[in-house]
XYZ file of C-alpha atoms in Angstrom:
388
model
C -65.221 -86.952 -81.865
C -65.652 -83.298 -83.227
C -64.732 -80.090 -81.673
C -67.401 -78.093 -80.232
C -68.883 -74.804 -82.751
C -67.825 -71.593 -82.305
C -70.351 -70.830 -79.631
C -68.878 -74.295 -77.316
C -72.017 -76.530 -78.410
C -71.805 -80.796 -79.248
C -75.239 -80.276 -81.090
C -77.663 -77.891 -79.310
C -75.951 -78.896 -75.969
C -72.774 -77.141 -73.979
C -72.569 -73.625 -74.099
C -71.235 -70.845 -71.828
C -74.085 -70.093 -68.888
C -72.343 -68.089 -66.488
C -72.214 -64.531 -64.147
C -70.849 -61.759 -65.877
C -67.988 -61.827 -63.780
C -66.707 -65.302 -64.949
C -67.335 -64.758 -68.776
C -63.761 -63.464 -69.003
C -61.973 -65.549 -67.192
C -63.441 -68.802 -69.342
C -62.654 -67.118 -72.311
C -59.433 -66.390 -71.368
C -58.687 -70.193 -70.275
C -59.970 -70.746 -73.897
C -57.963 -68.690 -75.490
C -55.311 -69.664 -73.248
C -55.996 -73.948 -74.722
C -56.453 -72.900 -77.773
C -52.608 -71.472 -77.943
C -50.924 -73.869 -75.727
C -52.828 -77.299 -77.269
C -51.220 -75.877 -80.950
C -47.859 -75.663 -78.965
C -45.283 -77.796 -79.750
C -43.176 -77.190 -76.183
C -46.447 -77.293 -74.674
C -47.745 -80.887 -75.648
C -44.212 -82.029 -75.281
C -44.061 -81.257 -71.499
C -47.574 -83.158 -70.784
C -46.539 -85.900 -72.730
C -43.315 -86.267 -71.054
C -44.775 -85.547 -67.807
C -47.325 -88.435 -68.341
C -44.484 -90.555 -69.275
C -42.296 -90.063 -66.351
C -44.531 -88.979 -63.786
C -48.175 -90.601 -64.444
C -46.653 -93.755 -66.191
C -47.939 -94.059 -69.359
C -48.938 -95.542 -70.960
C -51.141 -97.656 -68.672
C -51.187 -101.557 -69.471
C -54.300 -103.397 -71.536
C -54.686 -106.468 -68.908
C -56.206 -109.504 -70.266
C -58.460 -111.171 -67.899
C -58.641 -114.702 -68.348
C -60.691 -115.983 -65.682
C -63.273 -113.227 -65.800
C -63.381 -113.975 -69.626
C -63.866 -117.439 -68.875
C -66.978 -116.841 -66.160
C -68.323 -114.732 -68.802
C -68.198 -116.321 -71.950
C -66.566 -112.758 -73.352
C -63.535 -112.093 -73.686
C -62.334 -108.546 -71.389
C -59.656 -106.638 -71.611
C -58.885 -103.385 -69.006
C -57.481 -100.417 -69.663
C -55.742 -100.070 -66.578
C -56.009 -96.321 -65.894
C -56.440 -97.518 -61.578
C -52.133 -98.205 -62.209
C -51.823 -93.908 -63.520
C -50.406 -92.085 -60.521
C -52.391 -90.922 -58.053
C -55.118 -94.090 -58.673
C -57.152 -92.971 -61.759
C -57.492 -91.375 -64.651
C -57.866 -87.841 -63.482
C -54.299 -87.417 -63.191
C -54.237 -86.803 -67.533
C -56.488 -84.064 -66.637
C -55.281 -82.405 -63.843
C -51.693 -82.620 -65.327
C -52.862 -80.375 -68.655
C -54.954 -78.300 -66.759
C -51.883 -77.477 -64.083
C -49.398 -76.700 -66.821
C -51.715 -74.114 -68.526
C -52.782 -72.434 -65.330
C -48.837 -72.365 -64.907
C -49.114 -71.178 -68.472
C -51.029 -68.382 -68.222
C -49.228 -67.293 -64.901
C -51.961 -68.406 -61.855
C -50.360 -69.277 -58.578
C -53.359 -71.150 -57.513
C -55.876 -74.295 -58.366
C -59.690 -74.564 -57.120
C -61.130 -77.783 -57.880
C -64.423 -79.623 -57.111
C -64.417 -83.557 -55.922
C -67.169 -86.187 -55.424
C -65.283 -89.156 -54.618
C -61.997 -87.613 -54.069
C -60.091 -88.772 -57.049
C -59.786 -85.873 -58.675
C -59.474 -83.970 -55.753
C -56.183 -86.123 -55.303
C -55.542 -85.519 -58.469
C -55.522 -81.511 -58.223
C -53.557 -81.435 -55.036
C -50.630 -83.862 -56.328
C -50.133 -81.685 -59.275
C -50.075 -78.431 -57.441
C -47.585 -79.777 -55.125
C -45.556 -80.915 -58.425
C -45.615 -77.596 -59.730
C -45.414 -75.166 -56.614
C -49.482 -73.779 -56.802
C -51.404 -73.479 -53.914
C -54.467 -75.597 -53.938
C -58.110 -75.533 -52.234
C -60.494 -78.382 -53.085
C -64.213 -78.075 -52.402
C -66.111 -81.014 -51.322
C -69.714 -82.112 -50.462
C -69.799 -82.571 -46.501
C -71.349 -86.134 -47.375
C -68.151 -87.124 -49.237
C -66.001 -85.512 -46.441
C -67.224 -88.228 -44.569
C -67.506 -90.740 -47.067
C -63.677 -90.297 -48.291
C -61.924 -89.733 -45.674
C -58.739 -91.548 -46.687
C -59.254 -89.341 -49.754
C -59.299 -86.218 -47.660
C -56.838 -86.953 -46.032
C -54.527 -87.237 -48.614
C -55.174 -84.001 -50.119
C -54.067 -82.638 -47.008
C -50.974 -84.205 -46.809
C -50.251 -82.746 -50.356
C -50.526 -79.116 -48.897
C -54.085 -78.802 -50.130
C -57.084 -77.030 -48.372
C -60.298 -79.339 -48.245
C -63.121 -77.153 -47.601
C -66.270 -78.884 -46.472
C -69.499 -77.780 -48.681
C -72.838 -77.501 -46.600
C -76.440 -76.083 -47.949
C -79.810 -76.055 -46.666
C -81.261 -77.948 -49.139
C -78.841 -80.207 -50.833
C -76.898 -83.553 -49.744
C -73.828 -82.578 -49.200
C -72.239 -84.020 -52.580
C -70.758 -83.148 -56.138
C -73.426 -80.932 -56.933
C -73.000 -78.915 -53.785
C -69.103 -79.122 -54.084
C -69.438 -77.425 -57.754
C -71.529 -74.733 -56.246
C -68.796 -73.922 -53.853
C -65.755 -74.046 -56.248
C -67.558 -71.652 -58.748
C -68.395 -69.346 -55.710
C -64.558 -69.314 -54.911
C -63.445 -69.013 -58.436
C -65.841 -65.940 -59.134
C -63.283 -63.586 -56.205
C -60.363 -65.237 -57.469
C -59.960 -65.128 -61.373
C -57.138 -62.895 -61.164
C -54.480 -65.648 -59.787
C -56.263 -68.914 -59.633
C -57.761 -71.219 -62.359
C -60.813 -73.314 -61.921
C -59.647 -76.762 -62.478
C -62.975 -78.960 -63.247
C -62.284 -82.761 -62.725
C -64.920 -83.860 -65.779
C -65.977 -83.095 -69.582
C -68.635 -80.481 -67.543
C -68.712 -76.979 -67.036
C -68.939 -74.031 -69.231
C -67.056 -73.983 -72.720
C -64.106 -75.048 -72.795
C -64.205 -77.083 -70.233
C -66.069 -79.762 -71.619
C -64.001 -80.123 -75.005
C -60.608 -79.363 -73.411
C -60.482 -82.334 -70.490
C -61.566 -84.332 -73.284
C -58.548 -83.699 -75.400
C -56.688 -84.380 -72.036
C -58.279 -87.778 -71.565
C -57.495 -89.095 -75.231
C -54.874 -90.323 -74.091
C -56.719 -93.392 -73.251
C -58.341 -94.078 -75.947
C -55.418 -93.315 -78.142
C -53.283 -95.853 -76.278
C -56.214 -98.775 -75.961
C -56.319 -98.282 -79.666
C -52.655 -98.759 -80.478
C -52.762 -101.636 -77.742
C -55.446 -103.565 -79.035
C -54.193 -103.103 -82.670
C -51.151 -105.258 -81.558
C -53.279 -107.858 -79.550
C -56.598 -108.393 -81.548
C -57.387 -109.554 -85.033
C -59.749 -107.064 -85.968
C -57.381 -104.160 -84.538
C -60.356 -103.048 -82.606
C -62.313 -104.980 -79.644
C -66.271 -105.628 -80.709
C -67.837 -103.241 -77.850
C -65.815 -100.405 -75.584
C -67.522 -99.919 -72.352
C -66.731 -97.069 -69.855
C -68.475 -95.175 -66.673
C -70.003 -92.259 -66.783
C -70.723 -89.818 -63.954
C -69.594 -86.478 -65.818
C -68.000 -88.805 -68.516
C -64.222 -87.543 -68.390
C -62.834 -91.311 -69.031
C -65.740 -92.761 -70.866
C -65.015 -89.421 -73.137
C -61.415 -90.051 -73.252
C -61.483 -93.784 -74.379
C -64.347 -92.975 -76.790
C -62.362 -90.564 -78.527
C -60.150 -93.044 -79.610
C -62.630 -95.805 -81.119
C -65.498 -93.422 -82.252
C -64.487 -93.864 -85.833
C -64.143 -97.607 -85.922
C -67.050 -100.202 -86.002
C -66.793 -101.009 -82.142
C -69.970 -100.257 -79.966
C -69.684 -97.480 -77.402
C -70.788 -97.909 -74.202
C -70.990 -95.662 -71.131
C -72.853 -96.930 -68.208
C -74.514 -94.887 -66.015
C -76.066 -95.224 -61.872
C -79.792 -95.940 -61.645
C -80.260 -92.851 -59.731
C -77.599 -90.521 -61.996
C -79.049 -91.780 -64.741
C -78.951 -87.736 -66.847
C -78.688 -89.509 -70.237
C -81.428 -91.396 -70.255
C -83.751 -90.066 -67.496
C -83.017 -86.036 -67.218
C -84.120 -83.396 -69.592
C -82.213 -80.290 -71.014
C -81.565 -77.866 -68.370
C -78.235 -75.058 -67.443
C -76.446 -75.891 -64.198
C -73.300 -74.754 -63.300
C -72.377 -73.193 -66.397
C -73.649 -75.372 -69.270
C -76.480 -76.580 -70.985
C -77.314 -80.773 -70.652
C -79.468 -83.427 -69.203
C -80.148 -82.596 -66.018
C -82.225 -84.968 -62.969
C -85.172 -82.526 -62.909
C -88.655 -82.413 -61.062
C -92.198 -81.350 -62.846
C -91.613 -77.683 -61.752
C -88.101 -78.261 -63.596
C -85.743 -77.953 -59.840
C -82.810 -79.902 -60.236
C -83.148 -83.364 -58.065
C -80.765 -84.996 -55.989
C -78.755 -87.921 -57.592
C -77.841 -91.364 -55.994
C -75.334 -93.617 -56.479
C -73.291 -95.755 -54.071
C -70.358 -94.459 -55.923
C -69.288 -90.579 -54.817
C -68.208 -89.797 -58.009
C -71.214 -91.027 -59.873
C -74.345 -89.013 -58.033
C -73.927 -85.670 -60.108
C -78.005 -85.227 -61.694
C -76.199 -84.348 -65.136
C -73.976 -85.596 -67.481
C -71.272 -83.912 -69.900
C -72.663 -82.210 -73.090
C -70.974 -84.348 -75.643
C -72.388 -87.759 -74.076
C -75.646 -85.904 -74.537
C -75.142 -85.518 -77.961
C -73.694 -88.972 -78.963
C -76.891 -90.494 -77.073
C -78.485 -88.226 -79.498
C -77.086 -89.257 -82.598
C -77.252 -93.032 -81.745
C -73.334 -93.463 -81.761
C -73.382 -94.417 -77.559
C -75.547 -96.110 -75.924
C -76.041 -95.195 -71.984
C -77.912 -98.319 -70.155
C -78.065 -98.143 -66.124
C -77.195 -100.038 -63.183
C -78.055 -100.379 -59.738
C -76.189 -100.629 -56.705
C -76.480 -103.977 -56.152
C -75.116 -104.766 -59.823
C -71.959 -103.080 -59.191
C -71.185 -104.217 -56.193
C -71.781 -107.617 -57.408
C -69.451 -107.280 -60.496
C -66.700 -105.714 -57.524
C -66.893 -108.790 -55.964
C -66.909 -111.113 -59.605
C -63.741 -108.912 -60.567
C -61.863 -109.079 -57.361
C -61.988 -112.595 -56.794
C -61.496 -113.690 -60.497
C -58.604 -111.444 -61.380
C -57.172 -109.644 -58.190
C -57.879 -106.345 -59.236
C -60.338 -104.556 -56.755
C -61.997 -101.820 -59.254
C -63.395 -98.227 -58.151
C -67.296 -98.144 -57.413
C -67.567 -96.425 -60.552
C -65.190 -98.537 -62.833
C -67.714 -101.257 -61.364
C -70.765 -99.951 -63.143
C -69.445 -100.384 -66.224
C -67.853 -103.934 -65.626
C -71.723 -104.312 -64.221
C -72.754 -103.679 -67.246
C -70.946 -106.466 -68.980
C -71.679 -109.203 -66.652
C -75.262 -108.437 -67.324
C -75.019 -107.936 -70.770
C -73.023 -111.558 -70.825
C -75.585 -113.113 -68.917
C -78.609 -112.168 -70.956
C -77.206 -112.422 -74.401
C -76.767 -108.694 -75.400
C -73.071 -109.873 -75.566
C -72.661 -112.802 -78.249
C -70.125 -115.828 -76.892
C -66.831 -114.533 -78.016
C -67.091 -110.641 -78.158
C -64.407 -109.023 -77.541
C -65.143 -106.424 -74.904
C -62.916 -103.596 -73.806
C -63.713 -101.820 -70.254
C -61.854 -99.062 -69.166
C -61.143 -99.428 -65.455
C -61.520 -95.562 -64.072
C -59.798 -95.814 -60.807
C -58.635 -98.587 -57.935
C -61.066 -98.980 -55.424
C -58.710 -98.603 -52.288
C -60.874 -95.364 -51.743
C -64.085 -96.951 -51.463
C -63.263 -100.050 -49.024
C -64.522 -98.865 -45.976
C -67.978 -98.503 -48.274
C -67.563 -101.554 -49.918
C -67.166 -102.764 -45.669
C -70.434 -101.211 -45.052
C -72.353 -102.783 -47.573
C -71.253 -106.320 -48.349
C -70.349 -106.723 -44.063
């Protein structure tokens, strides 16, 4: 995938839409990537630091009983084994060493389903920051394991309540950008997804390569064809979907990223600026920016990163939908077929494949590679709620 333009745009879409008061401080962090990325000391402490303390690289698992159900054959890229549960740790991890970098003593970070709220805390702890993680007051109670766990890592969760919203992502965004505006001077904005004004987008991308980098390496030693027939990831944001694309968007594979029914930005939103960047966006007639839904907490943001945007644009992805009760079917296919209980939003996009199996869209045979996003030992008491 290409780097943004000079102005931070993937096509017409990205940008940098913020308050006078945070335009330096996001082009300082730029300037601040742009120097350490080109560093060789730099890349050399992530990558040993995702060696020794993430554990990469995370395994390709071939699942033969799923395969068999399915007439496909699926591989996972296991990012749920990564420290921490997911893939936001590869994020988190670059971000932390170049707030270290340019000499912050503090992270602010937004969460949805607490992942990359984990994330953020673990790495602050690692490194000796201070940490304060803003949350929707719906996810508070929705992840409270999640919570929790952030606050045994020293971290400060702070509940995010409005008079109009839900109490999720969007309203936990609002609150970190709030905080970050009266702190630029010693903290750094850490934002969990391929969102947010440029560089945020482009930057967590290069942190998520990773995935794809590895998956491609992997399946070069395990397929014939070097690269699997389709790649299929989630996207809320689109931080892993982004990731594993980058390392198969020059190959003949299909690209997948599945969205939730009622996140759906790709497909259903319309260009709009929210929180710093221009994208798809859930919007009403009058152009307000609607409420998302998804069963999953970290998939019911109403936009979508600017790149995905883009790629839907030029044809290279493809963004289909599920529902609710398509994921949490798949959970359940997964689970008892290959003892791996997936994330609520790593279950879209194996969703997406049973259906796709089942009707054809998949030819008997295909190879199919899904990256699983996180475990789904956060969402159980959810999962509990819904299936009984």
């Amino acid at each position: 995938m290409r780097d943004p333009d000079a102005a931070g745009r993937f096509g017409k879409f990205g940008g940098r839409y913020l308050p006078e008061a945070l335009v330096p401080a996001a082009r300082a962090v730029e300037v601040a990537f742009r120097e350490a990325w080109a560093d060789a000391s730099f890349t050399a402490e992530y990558r040993r630091l995702l060696a020794t303390y993430v554990g990469r690289p995370t395994p390709l698992t071939e699942c033969a009983r799923l395969s068999e159900a399915l007439g496909v054959r699926v591989l996972l890229k296991r990012e749920d084994l990564a420290h921490t549960g997911s893939h936001k740790i590869n994020n988190v991890l670059g971000q932390a060493l170049l707030a270290q970098r340019m000499g912050k003593r503090k992270l602010i970070a937004e969460t949805g389903a607490g992942q990359h709220g984990v994330a953020t805390a673990t790495a602050a702890a690692l490194l000796g920051l201070a940490c304060t993680v803003y949350m929707g007051h719906t996810d508070v109670r929705r992840q409270q394991v999640n919570v929790f766990r952030m606050e045994l890592l020293g971290a400060e969760v702070v509940p995010v309540t409005s008079a109009n919203g839900v109490g999720t992502l969007k309203e936990a965004t609002n609150g970190a950008l709030r905080a970050w505006v009266n702190e630029t001077e010693h903290a750094h904005y850490c934002i969990g997804s391929v969102m947010g004004p440029h560089p945020y987008p482009w930057m967590v991308r290069e942190f998520q390569r990773v995935i794809g980098d590895e998956a491609r390496a992997q399946c070069a030693e395990r397929l014939p064809g070097a690269v699997p027939d389709v790649v299929v990831a989630c996207v809320g944001g689109g931080s892993n979907a982004a990731g594993t694309f980058a390392g198969f968007v020059d190959t003949p594979a299909r690209l997948v990223g599945v969205e939730a029914a009622g996140g759906s930005a790709v497909d259903k939103g319309r260009p709009g600026v929210l929180h710093g960047f221009m994208s798809h966006f859930l919007q009403d007639d009058d152009s307000q920016v609607l409420e998302a839904h998804s069963i999953s907490a970290g998939l019911d943001y109403p936009g979508v990163g600017p790149e995905h945007v883009h790629l839907a644009e030029t044809g290279r992805v493809r963004y289909p939908s599920v529902t609710d009760e398509q994921a949490l079917h798949a959970l359940k296919l997964v689970t008892r077929t290959e003892g791996i209980l997936p994330a609520l939003e790593s279950a879209h996009a194996l969703a997406w494949v049973v259906d796709a199996a089942a009707t054809g869209e998949l030819a008997a045979g295909s190879t199919v590679l899904v990256t699983l996003s996180g475990r789904g030992d956060k969402d159980v008491q959810q999962i509990r709620e819904h299936v009984g």
